[in-house]
């Protein structure tokens, strides 16, 4: 019987879930959210004015999104994720939640994530997506090619879930895209100090983008397909 829970770790065992350990440990799991929650999550999703990922603030979100974040950051969910990636006791690490409502073309360049991250999860909440590869998550075999895929690209549609262990070659990114792209990101970090540092940086970035979002959008307009950035 299918669970009606907002997010159930047992759904990670769907037959179409993909788990791989090369070139780095990652998992792609489909259909992780119930259809019955679509309307509430859409209504409760934060309405940021700027583009990019911003630190989670409970007051920005409605109750269904807050409930979803609580489950995503729970020890039980961390244990389920860690077991599939080969990470012992993932729940011992502090979590940093960031949320994105929209992107500009600057975002999505190839990177590994910083060494302060143990693992990163992405849960998508877009009700539809254009018939394009633009903005679709790609796990990659190398840093210098957005087209050398380690797995099929993932459209950021409602209930699609991806998680990976951070390594020196956990390359990922997506083709340039501008527009709404809803996603909740959870990062398990190496220390509480790193969480505080990243939170401060994220809040400053939110203020900067609120004031100078036009410049940020203009700066990213000429981004190349295979652009790389260091986190």
Short mmCIF file of C-alpha atoms in Angstrom, two decimals:
data_model
loop_
_atom_site.label_atom_id
_atom_site.label_comp_id
_atom_site.label_asym_id
_atom_site.label_seq_id
_atom_site.Cartn_x
_atom_site.Cartn_y
_atom_site.Cartn_z
CA UNK A 1 0.00 0.00 0.00
CA UNK A 2 1.35 3.41 -0.93
CA UNK A 3 2.03 5.74 1.98
CA UNK A 4 0.16 9.06 2.14
CA UNK A 5 2.87 10.63 4.31
CA UNK A 6 4.26 13.87 2.98
CA UNK A 7 7.72 12.32 2.64
CA UNK A 8 8.29 8.64 3.43
CA UNK A 9 11.81 7.12 3.36
CA UNK A 10 10.24 3.85 2.22
CA UNK A 11 9.49 5.48 -1.16
CA UNK A 12 13.22 5.54 -1.81
CA UNK A 13 12.89 1.80 -2.51
CA UNK A 14 10.72 2.28 -5.60
CA UNK A 15 11.84 -0.05 -8.42
CA UNK A 16 12.79 2.90 -10.62
CA UNK A 17 15.17 4.42 -8.04
CA UNK A 18 18.72 4.71 -9.38
CA UNK A 19 21.67 4.28 -7.01
CA UNK A 20 25.24 4.42 -8.28
CA UNK A 21 28.64 4.63 -6.59
CA UNK A 22 30.73 5.64 -9.59
CA UNK A 23 32.02 8.17 -10.49
CA UNK A 24 30.74 9.18 -7.03
CA UNK A 25 27.88 7.95 -4.82
CA UNK A 26 24.49 9.35 -5.85
CA UNK A 27 20.81 8.44 -5.93
CA UNK A 28 17.92 9.59 -8.08
CA UNK A 29 14.45 8.72 -6.79
CA UNK A 30 11.20 9.53 -8.56
CA UNK A 31 7.71 10.19 -7.19
CA UNK A 32 8.76 11.05 -3.66
CA UNK A 33 5.82 13.36 -2.88
CA UNK A 34 2.10 12.48 -2.86
CA UNK A 35 -0.12 14.12 -5.46
CA UNK A 36 -2.49 15.13 -2.66
CA UNK A 37 0.09 17.60 -1.34
CA UNK A 38 0.68 19.47 -4.62
CA UNK A 39 -1.77 22.32 -4.02
CA UNK A 40 -0.68 22.93 -0.42
CA UNK A 41 3.02 22.91 -1.27
CA UNK A 42 2.42 25.27 -4.15
CA UNK A 43 0.48 27.66 -1.91
CA UNK A 44 3.00 27.48 0.95
CA UNK A 45 6.19 27.84 -1.12
CA UNK A 46 8.14 31.04 -0.31
CA UNK A 47 7.80 34.01 -2.66
CA UNK A 48 11.35 35.27 -2.98
CA UNK A 49 11.95 38.39 -5.02
CA UNK A 50 15.47 37.41 -6.09
CA UNK A 51 16.92 34.49 -8.03
CA UNK A 52 19.06 31.78 -6.44
CA UNK A 53 19.19 29.72 -3.24
CA UNK A 54 18.42 31.42 0.07
CA UNK A 55 18.69 30.11 3.65
CA UNK A 56 15.45 28.60 4.91
CA UNK A 57 13.45 30.85 7.21
CA UNK A 58 10.30 29.26 8.65
CA UNK A 59 8.40 32.55 8.53
CA UNK A 60 8.85 32.71 4.74
CA UNK A 61 6.96 29.44 4.28
CA UNK A 62 3.52 28.02 4.88
CA UNK A 63 2.85 25.02 7.16
CA UNK A 64 3.15 22.29 4.51
CA UNK A 65 6.60 23.44 3.41
CA UNK A 66 7.68 23.71 7.05
CA UNK A 67 6.49 20.14 7.62
CA UNK A 68 8.39 18.97 4.55
CA UNK A 69 11.61 20.63 5.75
CA UNK A 70 11.19 18.99 9.16
CA UNK A 71 11.06 15.54 7.55
CA UNK A 72 13.94 16.25 5.16
CA UNK A 73 16.18 17.24 8.06
CA UNK A 74 15.11 14.43 10.41
CA UNK A 75 17.56 11.75 11.60
CA UNK A 76 15.32 9.03 10.15
CA UNK A 77 15.48 10.51 6.67
CA UNK A 78 19.24 11.10 6.98
CA UNK A 79 19.72 7.46 7.95
CA UNK A 80 17.76 6.29 4.90
CA UNK A 81 19.80 8.51 2.59
CA UNK A 82 23.13 7.67 4.20
CA UNK A 83 22.49 3.94 3.97
CA UNK A 84 22.10 4.21 0.20
CA UNK A 85 25.19 6.38 -0.27
CA UNK A 86 27.47 4.43 2.04
CA UNK A 87 27.67 7.19 4.68
CA UNK A 88 27.55 6.02 8.30
CA UNK A 89 25.35 7.99 10.69
CA UNK A 90 24.57 10.84 8.30
CA UNK A 91 22.10 12.19 10.87
CA UNK A 92 24.95 13.23 13.19
CA UNK A 93 25.80 16.17 10.93
CA UNK A 94 24.13 19.60 11.11
CA UNK A 95 21.85 20.44 8.23
CA UNK A 96 21.62 23.59 6.16
CA UNK A 97 18.40 24.08 4.19
CA UNK A 98 18.26 26.49 1.27
CA UNK A 99 15.31 27.13 -1.00
CA UNK A 100 15.14 28.38 -4.57
CA UNK A 101 12.11 29.71 -6.40
CA UNK A 102 13.78 31.00 -9.56
CA UNK A 103 17.13 31.14 -11.33
CA UNK A 104 18.91 33.25 -13.87
CA UNK A 105 21.31 31.97 -16.49
CA UNK A 106 24.34 32.42 -14.25
CA UNK A 107 23.28 29.53 -12.03
CA UNK A 108 23.96 25.83 -12.52
CA UNK A 109 27.60 25.93 -13.60
CA UNK A 110 29.61 22.74 -13.06
CA UNK A 111 30.93 22.24 -9.52
CA UNK A 112 31.51 19.62 -6.80
CA UNK A 113 30.14 21.39 -3.68
CA UNK A 114 32.50 22.61 -0.97
CA UNK A 115 34.50 20.34 1.33
CA UNK A 116 32.31 21.48 4.23
CA UNK A 117 29.43 19.41 2.79
CA UNK A 118 29.14 15.69 3.51
CA UNK A 119 26.13 15.15 1.24
CA UNK A 120 23.54 17.24 -0.58
CA UNK A 121 19.90 16.48 -1.40
CA UNK A 122 17.61 18.24 -3.87
CA UNK A 123 13.81 17.90 -3.84
CA UNK A 124 12.02 19.51 -6.77
CA UNK A 125 8.52 21.00 -6.72
CA UNK A 126 7.75 22.25 -10.24
CA UNK A 127 4.33 21.26 -11.54
CA UNK A 128 5.55 21.31 -15.14
CA UNK A 129 8.72 21.82 -17.15
CA UNK A 130 9.29 22.92 -20.75
CA UNK A 131 10.36 20.37 -23.36
CA UNK A 132 14.02 21.27 -22.98
CA UNK A 133 17.19 20.11 -21.25
CA UNK A 134 17.74 23.63 -19.92
CA UNK A 135 17.70 23.61 -16.11
CA UNK A 136 17.68 19.80 -15.81
CA UNK A 137 20.08 18.37 -13.20
CA UNK A 138 23.07 16.50 -14.58
CA UNK A 139 25.50 14.31 -12.67
CA UNK A 140 28.74 14.37 -14.65
CA UNK A 141 31.83 12.26 -15.26
CA UNK A 142 34.19 15.22 -15.56
CA UNK A 143 34.47 18.90 -14.77
CA UNK A 144 35.00 20.16 -18.30
CA UNK A 145 31.88 18.82 -20.04
CA UNK A 146 28.23 19.41 -19.18
CA UNK A 147 27.39 16.74 -21.78
CA UNK A 148 29.41 13.84 -20.29
CA UNK A 149 26.57 12.48 -18.17
CA UNK A 150 27.01 9.88 -15.44
CA UNK A 151 23.23 9.21 -15.49
CA UNK A 152 20.20 10.47 -17.44
CA UNK A 153 19.47 14.13 -16.70
CA UNK A 154 16.68 14.82 -14.22
CA UNK A 155 13.85 17.20 -15.01
CA UNK A 156 13.11 19.26 -11.89
CA UNK A 157 9.50 18.13 -11.65
CA UNK A 158 7.32 17.73 -8.57
CA UNK A 159 8.53 14.91 -6.33
CA UNK A 160 11.81 14.24 -8.12
CA UNK A 161 14.62 13.71 -5.64
CA UNK A 162 18.39 13.57 -6.07
CA UNK A 163 21.11 13.20 -3.45
CA UNK A 164 24.86 12.70 -3.64
CA UNK A 165 27.90 12.29 -1.45
CA UNK A 166 30.33 15.15 -1.81
CA UNK A 167 33.72 14.08 -3.21
CA UNK A 168 36.50 15.80 -5.10
CA UNK A 169 34.87 14.60 -8.33
CA UNK A 170 31.14 14.89 -7.52
CA UNK A 171 30.64 17.06 -10.60
CA UNK A 172 27.12 18.27 -11.32
CA UNK A 173 25.29 21.21 -12.86
CA UNK A 174 22.72 22.09 -15.49
CA UNK A 175 22.39 23.99 -18.72
CA UNK A 176 21.62 27.72 -18.46
CA UNK A 177 18.02 28.46 -17.53
CA UNK A 178 16.14 31.59 -16.51
CA UNK A 179 12.79 31.44 -14.78
CA UNK A 180 10.95 29.65 -12.01
CA UNK A 181 12.66 26.46 -10.79
CA UNK A 182 11.42 25.43 -7.35
CA UNK A 183 13.67 23.26 -5.24
CA UNK A 184 14.43 22.59 -1.58
CA UNK A 185 18.08 21.74 -0.92
CA UNK A 186 19.41 20.05 2.21
CA UNK A 187 23.15 19.88 2.89
CA UNK A 188 24.64 17.83 5.70
CA UNK A 189 27.67 19.82 6.90
CA UNK A 190 30.89 18.94 8.67
CA UNK A 191 30.31 21.34 11.59
CA UNK A 192 27.93 23.81 13.18
CA UNK A 193 30.47 26.57 12.50
CA UNK A 194 30.22 25.89 8.77
CA UNK A 195 26.44 26.05 9.00
CA UNK A 196 26.56 29.46 10.64
CA UNK A 197 29.11 30.75 8.15
CA UNK A 198 27.09 29.58 5.15
CA UNK A 199 23.88 30.96 6.64
CA UNK A 200 25.44 34.41 7.09
CA UNK A 201 26.77 34.34 3.55
CA UNK A 202 23.38 33.27 2.20
CA UNK A 203 21.55 36.08 4.01
CA UNK A 204 24.00 38.63 2.65
CA UNK A 205 23.52 37.20 -0.85
CA UNK A 206 19.75 37.51 -0.48
CA UNK A 207 20.07 41.18 0.44
CA UNK A 208 22.49 41.80 -2.43
CA UNK A 209 20.18 40.16 -4.97
CA UNK A 210 17.18 42.04 -3.64
CA UNK A 211 18.99 45.33 -4.19
CA UNK A 212 20.98 44.50 -7.33
CA UNK A 213 19.12 41.61 -8.92
CA UNK A 214 19.19 43.25 -12.32
CA UNK A 215 22.99 43.30 -12.33
CA UNK A 216 23.12 39.69 -11.24
CA UNK A 217 20.84 38.72 -14.13
CA UNK A 218 22.84 40.79 -16.61
CA UNK A 219 26.12 39.31 -15.39
CA UNK A 220 24.90 35.77 -15.97
CA UNK A 221 23.33 36.29 -19.38
CA UNK A 222 26.47 35.29 -21.27
CA UNK A 223 27.23 32.13 -19.32
CA UNK A 224 28.80 29.34 -21.39
CA UNK A 225 27.48 25.76 -21.43
CA UNK A 226 30.53 24.26 -19.75
CA UNK A 227 31.17 27.06 -17.26
CA UNK A 228 32.65 25.96 -13.92
CA UNK A 229 32.62 27.54 -10.49
CA UNK A 230 34.27 26.72 -7.18
CA UNK A 231 31.79 26.52 -4.30
#
